[in-house]
Amino acid sequence: MELHVKKNASSSQAHQNRARMLISCPDGPGIVAAVSHFLHQHGANIVQSDQYSMDPKGGMFFMRIEFDLADLEQRLPELEKQFADVAGKFRMDWKMNNVSRKQRLAIFVSKEDHCLVELLWQWQAGDLDAEIAMVVSNHPDMKEYVESFGIPYHHIPVTADTKKEAEQRQLEVVGDDIDVIILARYMQIISPFFIEHYRNRIINIHHSFLPAFVGGKPYAQAYDRGVKIIGATAHYVTEVLDGGPIIEQDVQRVSHRDDVSELKRIGRTIERVVLARAVKWHIEDRILVHDNKTVVFNG
Amino acid sequence: MELHVKKNASSSQAHQNRARMLISCPDGPGIVAAVSHFLHQHGANIVQSDQYSMDPKGGMFFMRIEFDLADLEQRLPELEKQFADVAGKFRMDWKMNNVSRKQRLAIFVSKEDHCLVELLWQWQAGDLDAEIAMVVSNHPDMKEYVESFGIPYHHIPVTADTKKEAEQRQLEVVGDDIDVIILARYMQIISPFFIEHYRNRIINIHHSFLPAFVGGKPYAQAYDRGVKIIGATAHYVTEVLDGGPIIEQDVQRVSHRDDVSELKRIGRTIERVVLARAVKWHIEDRILVHDNKTVVFNG
Amino acid sequence: MELHVKKNASSSQAHQNRARMLISCPDGPGIVAAVSHFLHQHGANIVQSDQYSMDPKGGMFFMRIEFDLADLEQRLPELEKQFADVAGKFRMDWKMNNVSRKQRLAIFVSKEDHCLVELLWQWQAGDLDAEIAMVVSNHPDMKEYVESFGIPYHHIPVTADTKKEAEQRQLEVVGDDIDVIILARYMQIISPFFIEHYRNRIINIHHSFLPAFVGGKPYAQAYDRGVKIIGATAHYVTEVLDGGPIIEQDVQRVSHRDDVSELKRIGRTIERVVLARAVKWHIEDRILVHDNKTVVFNG
Amino acid sequence: MELHVKKNASSSQAHQNRARMLISCPDGPGIVAAVSHFLHQHGANIVQSDQYSMDPKGGMFFMRIEFDLADLEQRLPELEKQFADVAGKFRMDWKMNNVSRKQRLAIFVSKEDHCLVELLWQWQAGDLDAEIAMVVSNHPDMKEYVESFGIPYHHIPVTADTKKEAEQRQLEVVGDDIDVIILARYMQIISPFFIEHYRNRIINIHHSFLPAFVGGKPYAQAYDRGVKIIGATAHYVTEVLDGGPIIEQDVQRVSHRDDVSELKRIGRTIERVVLARAVKWHIEDRILVHDNKTVVFNG
């Protein structure tokens, strides 16, 4: 049963010869010239380029380039091989992605469904140009709903006793062919072992304006403190609880009239909007991580 | 020398027979009926009324009423006396203010002038309907500027050794005839003794989105954490550092490109807007404090 | 097939003895006293009250009251009957609603599904406390999806030739027992005849920040004008195209990089959030209409 | 009398060897490579670069580059001369500015002072890194205030009869050595003759969210329409009233309680914030104009 038909044949088709490149390296003279010269020499046409230098004198330099190149799919491996020379000279961390290859997502969810519903709706509307490879949950509740989209659903229960086995099972079903794991209000702590395996590839949505209200029950904390604005934060997961690099935040005004359940209701919309933006930026290769912070080229 | 002429003869004139009433009490049946009956009986006409009940079954009830009454000035003392009966019955905390009596402000400032400049500009433009009775500073820098508005400037230096005497001197110059003290980026810790004297009448502007980044250097803290939105918070001062009841907050989006000095620059505009709103609400009797939180009738 | 189970047994249960009252009348002394006295006399307890006077000297006065009354369902008819005396004295337009009676919605939709999906999701999550009595569409596309929620779907095609018959058919299926009709991106002009039948009960979402970009293709207009912020507007439908009383608006920042299709994508989220807020306020009896404007007691 | 001392010796000093370059041209392969190669060849180090292509296949291409070059002041003329070859090849509109040369501003003002006060405060605080060469006004009111900053004030009265002569006089005092004219709530229509002389160098602040409420009394128009959000718009002045390229907009939520004078009060803060941002971006060479729209590299 597939009630939901993906309407949008996808923008990927339109960009079958487009690639994206992300570069981080120590800043110094000649980087932009070297990269743009290299691409021009190989017949590539730069269609978008963003740069940021923390400090021209020895700080880090970050770059994102979109370029078009005829016969990209065949030529990308060779291009990557040749670029290694340029990269070595400037001590670059870098990658090139073929835009037409859809990134593969795994969504983890518990019982709250709003973030999952948002991602599925955006995906089905063609706004989230990726492949949702699977949904993993410690509860069976959304199985039928998820499968109605033709997406595999893995119910992996987690208890205090079975946490280790559960995580092992998650590793198996997710595997190594997933570009990003999305914790769409997945209410389990992720172990360092699992995090290490998917470093800077696990996005969590935290239901507060971090660093305020770390941990559980942030809306109750916000109510108790009497804040006039609440928020949500999408961040990469690290070993420090709610302490990883922040990707995106947004907020909404509230008042003394809003009790905890009203804060939750208002917050749900912030959460799903913020998470969806972060996921979109990740799969469009707009995010670089450095020193527990993100550079986001979303301009 | 008075360069600056207050243009607006002030809206106070327009409201010479208007009063405001603030009430807090345990909720129960008949409060609104009793108050409105009392006012109607005495010939007063309610022009605005706001209410909020935390819980109709025994929670706190808060009310703000604006009413017009002929010959208000002469009749207010008698009205207050008679209202005591109603108030006693419902165990009310309450006050009535004559709107045409301007509230008296004391502004405390150190070296950063943006919040002071904003308040003076809004006051001079007629947007802040109050009397600025004095500016108190631990530095002499803004003396000439403040005095050009015809406002007294008290330079009271504060050092680690003289803190106690300085505060004693502040108490003397501020006195008991001040409605609210505004810490317009005043960079000294206020002692519990001073706070007690002006309970719920000292407004501070903190340059972060509280409770994130309590204490000194919040912009540096915000930069280090890599937040995507910064904010400012106006709150009443209590014995807990940056922990008092929040009156108002606002925020602005920032990016990885904004270094600490840019965050400060962006923050200055948030700070002055937020502080000015909080002061305006205070002098319009829109704020009730309960249990370290505020009820703000600003709708 | 009902995939979607309404999780929330609904907050209506919690308020089985709660009523809401909306009043509009020319302002004058004693209104609040008369109303609160009347309610108190009948044993009702006011739990929330909002008022707004355009001008205490002869302007319009608006009031919304929530009150609790034991055995409300049995006593409401009698209460209404007796209140007519008070109402007559002050020339009030007024109504009382039993909060526990769910309002009945009809949603009209064409091919764009995002607003419908949002309303259904909020409803199914228990955030929209109403009964969705039917979905009406000039297209068959969403029939299966809507019916999966157990909601009747009426496909009524509209062509230039059949417009009149189609509207007649709509009137029949909607009937007189619907509290509000929601045009959730329904792309047909509504005739004056139909509007008259449901005066101030048809809510439309227009995909621009009105009054900018009236009519078709507002995102293309916004792109051509080079605005830096786009918005959406929920309003009651009148005979003037996109000219009815505005209920709610919201906006989002955009940049020169956003082409028309990107503006549409960003706009979809604004549209659904704005429409959902407007519908929520309508079914909570928070909106009064006067002189082509709304008074919204949402504070 | 100079009450106000510019505290900040200015960031210009810090950037004495920094230049900025703005380029517009038809897009095509090799532009970025050619420009970055040229700069690298001449020993310049790119510290910031932004690009935007409307359409890689023949649309317009826009670029902003900041670069450091030793002995910039001496070498800039030669660099410009040599760059003409590159520019010619790609049919570029372009300019290079020495960042350490402060741009010269002329501010036009009538009776409302809030935008002027804001610009002077930001300038005096070191946040507006420019030279305010003069203030021109059709009224004498702010002469003493402006001159207290050491800034020349030209009072040039304008009446229906003397408009032409007045504008001639304005041309003389402004002259050809001004980088940008700021209409800081200057309430006179500018003639096409004057506009032509300073094409894309006159910034106006309009007190509405354009294109809504063109022309006079926008706050009264906004009140009549019952909008729930008001705004302000900074734009370059063209021959079409309030129709020039939009640089920046911002908004604030309002409610039915806000009458016209309250809308004006709220609007004043939006106006000064929006205008100050637009001026800052202009003097930092962040704005390119094309086809009555702006490309703003403010990321």
Tab-separated table of N, CA and C in Angstrom, chain C residues 81-127:
chain	number	residue	atom	x	y	z
C	81	LYS	N	-31.100	33.222	27.567
C	81	LYS	CA	-32.387	33.920	27.570
C	81	LYS	C	-32.337	35.121	28.512
C	82	GLN	N	-31.792	34.898	29.701
C	82	GLN	CA	-31.751	35.968	30.692
C	82	GLN	C	-30.733	37.059	30.320
C	83	PHE	N	-29.665	36.647	29.660
C	83	PHE	CA	-28.658	37.648	29.305
C	83	PHE	C	-29.185	38.639	28.278
C	84	ALA	N	-30.202	38.238	27.537
C	84	ALA	CA	-30.758	39.117	26.496
C	84	ALA	C	-31.139	40.486	27.065
C	85	ASP	N	-31.549	40.517	28.324
C	85	ASP	CA	-31.890	41.805	28.943
C	85	ASP	C	-30.672	42.719	29.046
C	86	VAL	N	-29.586	42.162	29.601
C	86	VAL	CA	-28.341	42.944	29.693
C	86	VAL	C	-27.911	43.393	28.298
C	87	ALA	N	-27.950	42.463	27.373
C	87	ALA	CA	-27.486	42.745	26.009
C	87	ALA	C	-28.307	43.870	25.370
C	88	GLY	N	-29.585	43.805	25.605
C	88	GLY	CA	-30.459	44.814	25.012
C	88	GLY	C	-30.137	46.212	25.511
C	89	LYS	N	-29.887	46.294	26.789
C	89	LYS	CA	-29.592	47.591	27.419
C	89	LYS	C	-28.374	48.264	26.789
C	90	PHE	N	-27.352	47.442	26.422
C	90	PHE	CA	-26.112	48.018	25.870
C	90	PHE	C	-26.008	47.837	24.355
C	91	ARG	N	-27.095	47.430	23.727
C	91	ARG	CA	-27.114	47.182	22.282
C	91	ARG	C	-25.966	46.269	21.828
C	92	MET	N	-25.857	45.129	22.473
C	92	MET	CA	-24.763	44.190	22.192
C	92	MET	C	-25.068	43.259	21.034
C	93	ASP	N	-24.060	43.019	20.207
C	93	ASP	CA	-23.969	41.790	19.413
C	93	ASP	C	-23.246	40.781	20.280
C	94	TRP	N	-23.780	39.613	20.441
C	94	TRP	CA	-23.130	38.694	21.371
C	94	TRP	C	-23.451	37.252	21.033
C	95	LYS	N	-22.625	36.338	21.554
C	95	LYS	CA	-22.960	34.914	21.504
C	95	LYS	C	-22.272	34.189	22.654
C	96	MET	N	-22.889	33.104	23.079
C	96	MET	CA	-22.271	32.211	24.071
C	96	MET	C	-22.083	30.857	23.432
C	97	ASN	N	-20.882	30.279	23.598
C	97	ASN	CA	-20.621	28.937	23.098
C	97	ASN	C	-20.236	28.001	24.230
C	98	ASN	N	-20.759	26.822	24.161
C	98	ASN	CA	-20.343	25.766	25.074
C	98	ASN	C	-19.009	25.228	24.567
C	99	VAL	N	-17.936	25.369	25.372
C	99	VAL	CA	-16.609	24.978	24.906
C	99	VAL	C	-16.540	23.494	24.581
C	100	SER	N	-17.311	22.684	25.278
C	100	SER	CA	-17.186	21.240	25.059
C	100	SER	C	-17.867	20.783	23.758
C	101	ARG	N	-18.659	21.671	23.163
C	101	ARG	CA	-19.195	21.337	21.834
C	101	ARG	C	-18.127	21.639	20.786
C	102	LYS	N	-17.650	20.627	20.102
C	102	LYS	CA	-16.616	20.838	19.093
C	102	LYS	C	-17.182	21.600	17.905
C	103	GLN	N	-16.452	22.593	17.431
C	103	GLN	CA	-16.866	23.294	16.222
C	103	GLN	C	-16.629	22.388	15.013
C	104	ARG	N	-17.468	22.565	14.016
C	104	ARG	CA	-17.413	21.704	12.819
C	104	ARG	C	-16.797	22.462	11.649
C	105	LEU	N	-15.764	21.876	11.051
C	105	LEU	CA	-15.007	22.507	9.972
C	105	LEU	C	-15.268	21.831	8.636
C	106	ALA	N	-15.314	22.640	7.579
C	106	ALA	CA	-15.247	22.101	6.219
C	106	ALA	C	-14.000	22.704	5.570
C	107	ILE	N	-13.158	21.824	5.039
C	107	ILE	CA	-11.922	22.299	4.407
C	107	ILE	C	-12.058	22.184	2.896
C	108	PHE	N	-11.827	23.296	2.199
C	108	PHE	CA	-11.833	23.300	0.732
C	108	PHE	C	-10.381	23.296	0.248
C	109	VAL	N	-10.104	22.490	-0.743
C	109	VAL	CA	-8.735	22.371	-1.213
C	109	VAL	C	-8.715	22.119	-2.712
C	110	SER	N	-7.645	22.513	-3.386
C	110	SER	CA	-7.502	22.190	-4.812
C	110	SER	C	-6.399	21.154	-4.980
C	111	LYS	N	-5.252	21.554	-5.548
C	111	LYS	CA	-4.202	20.541	-5.767
C	111	LYS	C	-3.039	20.655	-4.789
C	112	GLU	N	-2.764	21.876	-4.314
C	112	GLU	CA	-1.670	22.054	-3.349
C	112	GLU	C	-2.126	21.491	-2.002
C	113	ASP	N	-1.335	20.592	-1.441
C	113	ASP	CA	-1.839	19.878	-0.260
C	113	ASP	C	-1.270	20.333	1.076
C	114	HIS	N	-0.296	21.261	1.066
C	114	HIS	CA	0.453	21.495	2.311
C	114	HIS	C	-0.417	22.041	3.440
C	115	CYS	N	-1.372	22.913	3.116
C	115	CYS	CA	-2.221	23.465	4.183
C	115	CYS	C	-3.177	22.406	4.726
C	116	LEU	N	-3.715	21.602	3.844
C	116	LEU	CA	-4.581	20.511	4.287
C	116	LEU	C	-3.822	19.522	5.170
C	117	VAL	N	-2.633	19.138	4.717
C	117	VAL	CA	-1.826	18.187	5.482
C	117	VAL	C	-1.544	18.737	6.877
C	118	GLU	N	-1.220	20.022	6.948
C	118	GLU	CA	-0.925	20.644	8.245
C	118	GLU	C	-2.133	20.585	9.173
C	119	LEU	N	-3.309	20.967	8.636
C	119	LEU	CA	-4.514	20.971	9.470
C	119	LEU	C	-4.842	19.555	9.949
C	120	LEU	N	-4.698	18.589	9.034
C	120	LEU	CA	-5.000	17.211	9.434
C	120	LEU	C	-4.005	16.721	10.474
C	121	TRP	N	-2.747	17.098	10.290
C	121	TRP	CA	-1.749	16.665	11.264
C	121	TRP	C	-2.015	17.289	12.642
C	122	GLN	N	-2.316	18.578	12.658
C	122	GLN	CA	-2.577	19.246	13.939
C	122	GLN	C	-3.837	18.672	14.587
C	123	TRP	N	-4.802	18.358	13.761
C	123	TRP	CA	-6.046	17.788	14.271
C	123	TRP	C	-5.798	16.410	14.872
C	124	GLN	N	-5.034	15.635	14.117
C	124	GLN	CA	-4.767	14.260	14.545
C	124	GLN	C	-3.871	14.256	15.781
C	125	ALA	N	-3.029	15.276	15.940
C	125	ALA	CA	-2.157	15.390	17.117
C	125	ALA	C	-2.897	15.961	18.317
C	126	GLY	N	-4.157	16.346	18.124
C	126	GLY	CA	-4.930	16.895	19.226
C	126	GLY	C	-4.722	18.386	19.421
C	127	ASP	N	-3.996	19.048	18.514
C	127	ASP	CA	-3.737	20.488	18.663
C	127	ASP	C	-4.866	21.339	18.083
